[in-house]
């Protein structure tokens, strides 16, 4: 028929026959009960689909000749269109089909096991319907129904579940919808249904979720990182979700950090305080890396939070310097390996970067370094220099120049002492009489205080004078001043039962103890006259020798904790110790006065730093207004200190008075 001009008749006959057949099929489907409706529709569609394939193959010649020439609908498309017009658009089927599909999907969502082949009718709809009709007849009702379902479910769950359970349910629902979409929905429907779940179950409740008792803060405190990761991965799907987590985490971190650094109990143990800060920093770094995917905004939030609460305590620079000192001292005693020290110092530098008063840290660190070097308790020259390199990278050469010169002085002093003993013709280790180990310190470099006057014993004085003569013989233009308050001495004491102990004491304590070689009992006043030690320093010295339990090498009468001028002292014949070598520390001066002294030195040094920065800026710019000048000066000083703008303004006024600058209606001009 196709070859002899009857192709059009064959095509129209096919259409008529299929239409008649599909009308019967439609009536059969309409007659099916509700519980069998989808099953009958699916069965009939499968038969029709197979029949179309056979018919298309039988009439292939008509498809390639007559259909293309006469612009008729191809057989396969014709069969689909007729199914759509006669079955799907049948008034009753068109009304029942969407509701039946939505009803069975609803049953599956409620946990009922369904025959998924019955829902595959949606694939048939995609084949036979235009995209706009698919959206109108199925997708829109499906999405509307889903929104109602998930809105209702989320309201119930948010009231009866904790945050962890709720998040797991949301995760499960998203997985179910994704799987459902892959089985019987169009690809373009999947992001829409997932968007519905995200909006109804996450976006509308995310603030309540993170603020629950079992929410973000609880997860942070209990180290529940799996749940925290689930919270982050779900909330990041929604606009504002990440910022909601970040804001609450920042608030919690600042609150707990502020409590830590301002707690009076924590301040009494600065080393432990800094260790806890480092632990907190490690914890949040791991959270940002492992849970929040190295999100830069979270990294910034953690850094700004630490900078905020560390600088709430004005003693933070001192505490960090004490922690560094403790770490290096313990390492020198064998409590940690070289690699361990390097790791700890690397972490400490993170806290150092957050300090706004790095110049205060430098003062304390220089003091602690001096104590380590003079007491021989530096872990190693390499470790000290590595720390100095780290500080130089952060703050520049000027910040660390004095620290480097201190190490140079110690090495130079060792060479000087070897030369001194060689010139005396004696062995440094095995010589008779007192052995001197002098450290020659550059006064402008070391954090020395005004020297405490102290009259040395004759045998010590003789050795010191020999060293003075040797040193000035090769350095004639220099001046030596003995800093006895910084020195130490090793002495041997013999108590009443003949037992001997080696005592490591300060130079002033040594001067006191030597007096008892020629006297059994001495008053505080007698000791002060013999040694010329200022009375406040002498009282601290005597207190540490007579009033510290298990260290009281002297006896005091009357026996109390106060030192008076008329108190009498003698050697404690009952002194015992399990150790031969005993270290006796001198009672420290008042910490508050020391802190005030360092603060005053820092404030004084800042004046010169600010003046120099102002001059550098004005030399480059020549003319600037006040705000611009203050901003530029603060930027230059930032590596060392974050100065108060009011202080900068005062220094500008000082420079105007000294005629370095000229004020011309708020325009400052540099005067060469």
XYZ file of C-alpha atoms in Angstrom:
672
model
C 0.000 0.000 0.000
C 2.848 2.388 0.825
C 4.565 1.708 -2.516
C 1.365 2.008 -4.592
C 0.063 5.345 -3.332
C -2.144 4.154 -0.476
C 0.129 5.398 2.307
C -2.191 8.185 3.417
C -5.149 5.774 3.606
C -3.012 3.370 5.622
C -1.993 6.183 8.019
C -5.554 7.394 8.580
C -6.790 3.843 8.991
C -4.123 3.226 11.630
C -5.197 6.362 13.502
C -8.870 5.311 13.415
C -8.144 1.759 14.559
C -5.875 2.840 17.421
C -8.363 5.501 18.519
C -11.184 2.953 18.676
C -8.992 0.569 20.639
C -7.851 3.278 23.089
C -11.419 4.342 23.775
C -12.086 0.799 24.970
C -8.878 0.888 27.023
C -9.922 4.187 28.571
C -13.290 2.758 29.573
C -11.538 -0.241 31.163
C -9.232 2.012 33.203
C -12.099 4.254 34.284
C -13.966 1.222 35.527
C -11.059 0.155 37.807
C -11.437 0.675 41.551
C -9.231 3.254 43.307
C -6.853 0.638 44.697
C -6.450 -0.930 41.235
C -6.565 2.252 39.166
C -2.802 2.835 38.829
C -2.092 -0.854 38.390
C -4.627 -1.102 35.532
C -3.309 2.098 33.942
C 0.243 0.821 34.148
C -0.703 -2.572 32.651
C -2.591 -0.985 29.764
C 0.247 1.469 29.114
C 2.808 -1.356 28.959
C 0.636 -3.242 26.422
C 0.178 -0.093 24.324
C 3.894 0.718 24.439
C 4.842 -2.784 23.233
C 2.154 -2.714 20.549
C 3.439 0.621 19.253
C 6.917 -0.813 18.876
C 5.581 -3.752 16.786
C 3.338 -1.494 14.657
C 6.215 0.936 14.052
C 8.388 -1.923 12.766
C 5.583 -3.262 10.512
C 4.925 0.171 9.013
C 8.550 1.275 8.808
C 8.346 1.717 5.014
C 5.339 4.035 5.387
C 7.284 6.067 7.983
C 10.210 6.540 5.603
C 8.213 7.362 2.443
C 4.664 8.628 2.726
C 4.870 10.140 6.247
C 7.934 12.234 5.503
C 6.595 13.322 2.096
C 3.099 14.221 3.295
C 4.319 15.666 6.632
C 2.209 13.218 8.649
C 2.934 12.305 12.279
C 5.327 9.326 12.577
C 3.753 6.095 13.830
C 5.387 6.103 17.275
C 4.549 9.728 17.954
C 1.035 9.178 16.616
C 0.496 6.334 19.089
C 1.678 8.476 21.992
C -0.489 11.425 20.989
C -3.556 9.185 20.666
C -2.861 7.681 24.122
C -2.649 11.175 25.537
C -5.830 12.402 23.849
C -7.977 9.324 24.441
C -6.692 8.029 27.771
C -4.795 10.634 29.787
C -7.094 13.477 28.759
C -10.167 11.410 29.384
C -12.170 13.548 31.800
C -12.312 10.942 34.580
C -8.753 9.688 34.209
C -7.404 13.229 34.039
C -9.113 13.970 37.350
C -8.106 10.712 39.092
C -4.502 10.268 37.928
C -2.722 13.159 39.749
C -4.519 12.383 43.014
C -3.722 8.679 42.725
C -0.029 9.375 42.085
C 0.217 11.862 44.939
C -1.648 9.489 47.249
C 0.744 6.603 46.649
C 3.793 8.893 47.020
C 2.318 10.127 50.296
C 1.935 6.535 51.480
C 5.580 5.884 50.671
C 6.645 9.006 52.608
C 4.701 7.743 55.599
C 6.809 4.589 55.583
C 4.535 2.212 53.707
C 6.178 -0.130 51.199
C 4.656 0.460 47.762
C 4.994 -1.156 44.335
C 7.102 1.421 42.595
C 6.135 0.198 39.147
C 2.725 1.767 39.741
C 4.356 5.176 40.175
C 6.386 4.824 37.020
C 3.346 6.204 35.237
C 5.045 9.559 35.787
C 7.683 8.454 33.262
C 4.858 7.828 30.822
C 3.550 11.346 31.470
C 6.962 12.761 30.627
C 6.971 10.930 27.310
C 3.494 11.848 26.156
C 3.009 15.336 27.621
C 4.597 18.591 26.577
C 6.887 20.057 29.309
C 4.330 22.733 30.157
C 1.552 20.133 30.476
C 3.791 17.863 32.636
C 4.420 20.776 34.944
C 0.756 21.749 35.049
C -0.793 18.286 35.302
C 1.686 16.634 37.661
C 4.729 18.604 38.822
C 2.939 21.621 40.315
C 0.377 19.559 42.298
C 3.217 17.268 43.410
C 5.352 20.166 44.672
C 2.412 21.910 46.376
C 1.402 18.696 48.116
C 5.026 18.069 49.167
C 5.346 21.568 50.649
C 2.229 21.016 52.766
C 3.483 17.606 53.907
C 6.973 18.780 54.921
C 5.692 21.967 56.553
C 3.439 19.868 58.768
C 6.087 17.259 59.523
C 8.718 19.863 60.408
C 6.349 21.576 62.864
C 5.786 18.284 64.670
C 9.436 17.213 64.670
C 10.809 20.554 65.871
C 8.617 20.280 68.969
C 9.368 16.684 69.913
C 12.951 16.059 68.720
C 16.293 17.421 69.798
C 18.568 19.020 67.231
C 20.521 15.833 66.440
C 17.403 13.727 65.798
C 15.820 16.471 63.709
C 18.917 16.823 61.518
C 19.079 13.082 60.950
C 15.410 13.100 59.859
C 16.056 15.979 57.437
C 19.072 14.156 56.029
C 16.954 11.024 55.591
C 14.135 12.924 53.866
C 16.537 14.556 51.432
C 18.000 11.154 50.580
C 14.538 9.660 50.067
C 13.418 12.475 47.772
C 16.615 12.245 45.761
C 16.145 8.495 45.327
C 12.438 8.934 44.512
C 13.267 11.547 41.889
C 15.771 9.233 40.192
C 13.153 6.452 39.975
C 10.074 8.183 38.627
C 10.472 11.967 38.277
C 11.885 14.169 35.539
C 15.454 15.349 36.040
C 14.243 18.929 36.222
C 11.913 18.047 39.105
C 14.665 16.794 41.437
C 16.169 20.199 42.402
C 12.665 21.582 42.894
C 11.532 18.882 45.339
C 14.864 19.077 47.207
C 14.374 22.836 47.400
C 10.943 22.290 48.967
C 12.436 20.019 51.666
C 15.243 22.513 52.360
C 12.844 25.447 52.623
C 10.228 23.761 54.818
C 12.486 21.655 57.055
C 15.673 23.734 57.261
C 15.332 27.386 56.233
C 12.191 28.069 58.269
C 13.653 26.532 61.441
C 17.432 27.067 61.200
C 17.695 29.786 63.871
C 15.714 27.679 66.308
C 17.819 24.629 65.482
C 21.195 26.215 66.146
C 19.969 27.893 69.359
C 18.444 24.718 70.829
C 19.882 23.368 74.097
C 21.083 20.441 71.994
C 22.131 22.726 69.128
C 25.401 24.291 68.048
C 26.766 25.264 71.487
C 26.068 21.808 72.928
C 27.823 20.180 69.963
C 30.860 22.413 70.454
C 31.048 21.705 74.191
C 30.534 17.945 73.813
C 32.886 17.605 70.815
C 30.047 16.108 68.725
C 31.763 16.828 65.433
C 29.718 14.378 63.352
C 26.482 16.133 64.324
C 28.179 19.506 63.865
C 29.188 18.498 60.348
C 25.625 17.400 59.617
C 24.304 20.768 60.882
C 26.764 22.645 58.673
C 26.141 20.551 55.535
C 22.357 20.971 55.845
C 22.258 24.673 56.749
C 24.723 25.640 54.039
C 22.039 24.588 51.514
C 19.961 27.593 52.587
C 20.609 31.293 52.205
C 21.921 32.658 55.503
C 22.540 29.208 56.968
C 26.339 29.467 57.135
C 26.212 32.968 58.643
C 23.734 31.755 61.286
C 26.189 29.055 62.417
C 29.175 31.393 62.193
C 27.540 34.178 64.217
C 26.529 31.879 67.075
C 29.911 30.125 67.101
C 31.658 33.512 67.229
C 29.412 34.683 70.075
C 30.044 31.482 72.055
C 33.800 31.578 71.436
C 34.055 35.199 72.548
C 31.977 34.573 75.661
C 33.965 31.511 76.794
C 37.272 33.145 75.857
C 36.400 36.273 77.825
C 35.516 34.177 80.881
C 38.843 32.360 80.580
C 41.156 35.379 80.300
C 39.345 37.553 82.864
C 38.880 34.856 85.523
C 40.899 35.709 88.629
C 41.705 32.042 89.269
C 43.123 31.594 85.765
C 45.307 34.689 86.141
C 46.971 33.169 89.197
C 48.372 30.404 86.970
C 49.385 32.156 83.730
C 51.163 29.122 82.251
C 48.032 26.995 82.609
C 45.910 29.847 81.212
C 48.008 30.068 78.033
C 47.976 26.271 77.708
C 44.174 26.333 77.835
C 44.109 29.100 75.230
C 46.303 26.991 72.956
C 44.028 23.975 73.497
C 41.019 26.116 72.602
C 42.763 27.380 69.469
C 43.671 23.804 68.449
C 40.073 22.717 68.991
C 38.571 25.449 66.798
C 41.236 25.049 64.119
C 40.315 21.353 63.861
C 36.612 22.231 63.709
C 37.156 24.777 60.930
C 39.349 22.345 58.974
C 37.491 19.082 59.548
C 33.881 20.221 59.898
C 33.566 23.530 58.066
C 35.792 22.607 55.124
C 38.437 25.298 55.776
C 35.813 27.988 55.169
C 37.742 31.293 55.092
C 34.933 33.174 56.846
C 35.108 30.757 59.789
C 38.901 31.101 59.921
C 38.493 34.871 60.087
C 35.789 34.568 62.777
C 38.063 32.431 64.984
C 41.030 34.793 64.523
C 39.050 37.961 65.297
C 37.467 36.293 68.341
C 40.834 35.289 69.801
C 42.221 38.761 69.128
C 39.182 40.243 70.879
C 39.325 38.352 74.164
C 43.107 37.949 74.472
C 43.479 41.728 74.511
C 40.772 42.149 77.170
C 43.417 41.238 79.759
C 46.251 43.774 79.856
C 48.539 41.066 81.282
C 48.183 38.753 78.291
C 51.608 39.771 76.866
C 53.203 38.867 80.203
C 51.320 35.555 80.451
C 52.377 34.473 76.968
C 55.988 35.406 77.690
C 55.842 33.342 80.922
C 54.516 30.360 78.984
C 57.376 30.644 76.497
C 59.828 30.903 79.387
C 58.304 27.860 81.132
C 58.474 25.810 77.915
C 62.123 26.641 77.281
C 63.137 26.072 80.914
C 61.450 22.656 81.037
C 63.100 21.733 77.750
C 66.490 22.656 79.214
C 65.757 20.219 82.054
C 64.991 17.421 79.580
C 61.180 17.571 79.861
C 60.676 17.912 76.095
C 62.518 17.162 72.880
C 63.702 19.692 70.333
C 60.809 18.916 67.994
C 58.270 19.274 70.819
C 59.652 22.694 71.725
C 59.462 23.792 68.078
C 55.810 22.689 67.820
C 54.847 24.522 71.019
C 56.637 27.714 69.980
C 54.952 27.585 66.575
C 51.553 27.452 68.307
C 52.478 30.244 70.727
C 53.344 32.503 67.806
C 49.699 32.256 66.745
C 48.632 33.811 70.053
C 51.462 36.341 69.767
C 50.037 37.576 66.453
C 46.765 38.435 68.203
C 48.489 40.699 70.761
C 47.948 44.399 70.227
C 50.751 45.287 72.667
C 53.626 43.316 71.222
C 56.072 45.836 72.673
C 54.952 44.824 76.188
C 55.583 41.179 75.314
C 59.074 42.122 74.101
C 59.909 43.734 77.475
C 58.826 40.666 79.437
C 60.414 38.253 76.982
C 63.716 40.124 77.153
C 63.596 39.960 80.958
C 62.870 36.226 80.901
C 65.565 35.586 78.290
C 68.062 37.438 80.484
C 67.130 35.255 83.469
C 67.471 32.051 81.411
C 70.824 33.051 79.965
C 72.288 34.228 83.270
C 71.069 31.146 85.149
C 72.303 28.786 82.410
C 68.781 27.436 81.843
C 68.398 28.274 78.158
C 67.371 25.136 76.255
C 69.963 25.770 73.546
C 71.367 28.620 71.544
C 69.609 27.246 68.433
C 66.182 27.122 70.121
C 66.539 30.683 71.393
C 67.638 31.920 67.982
C 64.797 30.076 66.229
C 62.313 31.876 68.462
C 64.014 35.192 67.701
C 63.713 34.442 63.961
C 59.965 33.857 64.368
C 59.589 37.163 66.210
C 61.656 38.948 63.559
C 59.400 37.634 60.785
C 56.367 39.021 62.625
C 57.732 42.374 63.810
C 60.929 43.177 61.961
C 64.632 43.467 62.808
C 64.305 46.374 65.258
C 62.016 44.275 67.449
C 64.601 41.519 67.960
C 67.949 43.318 67.646
C 68.501 43.508 71.421
C 67.556 39.844 71.865
C 70.171 38.805 69.296
C 72.840 40.962 70.922
C 72.079 39.371 74.314
C 72.971 35.946 72.886
C 76.111 37.457 71.372
C 77.126 38.871 74.788
C 76.851 35.424 76.394
C 79.073 33.827 73.753
C 81.556 36.710 74.052
C 81.588 36.304 77.863
C 82.533 32.641 77.564
C 85.501 33.578 75.397
C 86.490 36.321 77.883
C 86.454 33.901 80.839
C 88.620 31.365 79.013
C 91.109 34.138 78.247
C 91.047 35.359 81.870
C 91.882 31.979 83.372
C 94.547 31.376 80.735
C 96.160 34.689 81.699
C 96.138 33.627 85.383
C 97.769 30.317 84.550
C 95.125 28.314 86.413
C 92.569 25.691 85.406
C 89.088 27.153 85.231
C 87.586 23.948 86.648
C 90.172 22.848 89.218
C 91.707 26.079 90.549
C 92.014 26.680 94.296
C 89.822 29.241 96.027
C 86.647 30.836 94.629
C 85.929 30.289 90.960
C 84.498 33.273 89.081
C 82.197 33.009 86.060
C 81.463 36.572 84.952
C 78.972 37.555 82.261
C 79.901 40.829 80.570
C 76.615 42.459 79.580
C 76.130 45.528 77.407
C 74.159 47.863 79.674
C 72.093 49.370 76.845
C 70.984 45.916 75.665
C 70.153 43.985 78.818
C 67.089 44.751 80.964
C 69.173 45.652 84.014
C 67.876 47.668 86.949
C 69.904 50.059 89.103
C 72.489 47.837 90.767
C 71.858 46.768 94.369
C 74.888 47.762 96.458
C 76.569 44.739 98.003
C 79.941 44.404 99.738
C 81.530 41.201 98.501
C 83.604 38.930 100.786
C 87.338 39.635 100.559
C 88.201 36.403 98.736
C 85.519 37.082 96.125
C 86.458 40.750 95.870
C 90.079 39.850 95.090
C 89.073 37.583 92.180
C 86.683 40.252 90.846
C 89.434 42.891 90.903
C 91.772 40.585 88.981
C 89.077 40.098 86.360
C 88.437 43.868 86.205
C 92.126 44.511 85.598
C 92.276 41.814 82.886
C 89.164 43.024 81.085
C 89.988 46.745 81.142
C 93.490 45.891 79.978
C 92.040 44.889 76.612
C 88.981 47.198 76.697
C 90.397 50.389 78.195
C 87.557 52.688 77.183
C 84.855 50.647 78.886
C 83.458 50.705 82.401
C 82.526 47.653 84.478
C 79.731 47.788 87.048
C 78.995 44.639 89.041
C 75.302 43.624 88.965
C 75.346 41.523 92.122
C 71.538 41.273 92.185
C 71.686 39.223 88.950
C 74.412 36.839 90.066
C 74.335 33.403 91.685
C 76.797 31.437 93.789
C 77.431 27.816 94.717
C 78.533 27.427 98.348
C 79.049 24.424 100.619
C 77.533 24.559 104.108
C 78.405 22.227 106.978
C 75.673 21.876 109.646
C 75.924 20.719 113.271
C 76.056 16.962 112.583
C 78.866 17.394 110.082
C 76.552 16.868 107.076
C 77.447 18.936 104.036
C 75.124 20.432 101.428
C 75.790 22.411 98.287
C 73.605 25.511 98.140
C 72.815 27.400 94.957
C 72.000 30.931 96.159
C 72.004 34.499 94.926
C 75.130 36.626 95.275
C 73.514 38.610 98.106
C 72.541 35.399 99.936
C 76.124 34.180 99.564
C 77.407 37.422 101.147
C 75.070 36.852 104.108
C 76.000 33.181 104.596
C 79.777 33.819 104.483
C 79.420 36.130 107.523
C 78.537 33.097 109.650
C 82.033 31.656 109.083
C 83.262 34.125 111.704
C 80.146 34.692 113.859
C 77.575 32.406 115.490
C 74.752 34.950 115.790
C 74.068 38.157 113.835
C 71.185 40.598 113.862
C 69.574 41.928 110.710
C 71.137 45.308 111.449
C 74.613 43.749 111.828
C 74.232 41.910 108.513
C 73.086 45.086 106.779
C 76.142 47.000 108.026
C 78.524 44.214 106.991
C 77.091 43.663 103.484
C 75.700 47.157 102.636
C 72.666 45.501 101.037
C 69.658 47.888 101.034
C 67.267 46.931 103.815
C 64.241 45.961 101.630
C 66.448 43.659 99.526
C 68.137 42.254 102.621
C 64.790 41.421 104.255
C 63.729 39.424 101.200
C 67.102 37.679 101.213
C 66.887 36.745 104.917
C 63.263 35.643 104.628
C 64.168 33.111 101.909
C 67.077 31.787 104.038
C 65.196 31.523 107.339
C 61.423 31.380 106.772
C 60.875 28.923 103.900
C 60.077 25.379 105.164
C 62.702 22.755 104.213
C 64.947 25.557 102.922
C 65.674 27.325 106.239
C 69.446 27.063 106.392
C 69.314 29.876 109.013
C 67.301 30.092 112.242
C 65.505 33.300 113.200
C 64.612 34.653 116.617
C 61.772 35.450 117.130
C 60.407 32.767 114.769
C 57.762 34.454 112.572
C 57.331 35.456 108.950
C 58.243 39.119 109.419
C 61.837 40.383 109.283
C 62.718 43.197 111.704
C 66.048 45.003 112.155
C 66.601 43.585 115.632
C 65.835 39.960 114.650
C 68.763 37.613 115.347
C 69.947 34.883 112.949
C 72.180 31.843 113.336
C 73.032 28.712 111.324
C 70.323 26.031 111.530
C 72.250 22.991 112.842
C 69.174 20.819 112.227
C 68.972 21.649 108.513
C 68.522 18.483 106.432
C 67.694 17.652 102.855
C 67.471 14.481 100.817
C 69.476 16.241 98.119
C 73.086 17.298 98.326
C 72.546 20.230 95.960
C 69.783 22.571 97.173
C 68.573 25.660 95.333
C 67.284 28.520 97.485
C 65.353 31.201 95.615
C 65.163 34.800 96.777
C 61.687 36.096 97.587
C 60.455 38.058 94.582
C 59.746 41.749 94.757
C 56.147 42.883 94.550
C 54.773 41.829 91.168
C 52.537 44.885 90.924
C 55.458 47.293 91.226
C 57.406 45.308 88.635
C 54.451 45.432 86.255
C 54.062 49.174 86.756
C 57.775 49.670 86.120
C 57.641 47.715 82.850
C 54.446 49.516 81.808
C 56.125 52.883 82.410
C 59.151 51.848 80.349
C 56.864 50.686 77.536
C 54.868 53.924 77.557
C 58.083 55.943 77.483
C 59.480 53.898 74.584
C 56.218 54.257 72.667
C 56.552 58.032 72.678
C 59.775 57.789 70.694
C 58.334 55.126 68.362
C 55.258 57.254 67.641
C 57.381 60.380 67.132
C 59.611 58.526 64.685
C 56.609 57.145 62.780
C 55.036 60.620 62.512
C 58.269 62.068 61.156
C 58.663 59.232 58.615
C 55.106 59.734 57.346
C 55.422 63.538 57.154
C 58.783 63.377 55.387
C 57.165 61.232 52.700
C 53.871 63.159 52.418
C 54.949 66.674 53.436
C 51.319 67.776 54.034
C 48.496 65.711 55.611
C 45.284 66.288 57.488
C 44.841 64.926 61.019
C 42.789 61.813 60.203
C 45.090 60.717 57.391
C 48.170 61.258 59.541
C 46.742 59.257 62.470
C 45.741 56.412 60.112
C 49.162 56.214 58.454
C 51.019 56.318 61.779
C 48.811 53.551 63.228
C 49.474 51.441 60.113
C 53.255 51.826 60.524
C 53.159 50.924 64.224
C 50.748 48.000 63.873
C 53.393 45.224 63.796
C 54.496 46.258 67.313
C 51.540 47.974 68.942
C 48.016 49.221 68.238
C 48.301 52.791 69.557
C 45.417 54.850 70.877
C 44.581 57.672 68.404
C 44.463 60.072 71.365
C 48.109 59.258 72.169
C 49.111 59.873 68.536
C 47.382 63.265 68.644
C 49.315 64.183 71.807
C 52.597 63.270 70.128
C 51.634 65.384 67.101
C 51.078 68.335 69.454
C 54.450 67.676 71.077
C 56.177 67.720 67.687
C 54.414 70.990 66.811
C 55.717 72.521 70.060
C 59.231 71.325 69.195
C 58.782 72.838 65.698
C 59.036 69.598 63.712
C 55.530 70.161 62.336
C 53.364 73.158 61.576
C 49.572 73.238 62.006
C 47.829 75.155 59.254
C 44.053 74.807 59.768
C 44.140 71.060 60.470
C 46.639 70.568 57.650
C 49.957 69.473 59.128
C 53.136 70.396 57.281
C 56.599 68.959 57.857
C 59.269 71.543 58.649
C 62.627 70.352 57.321
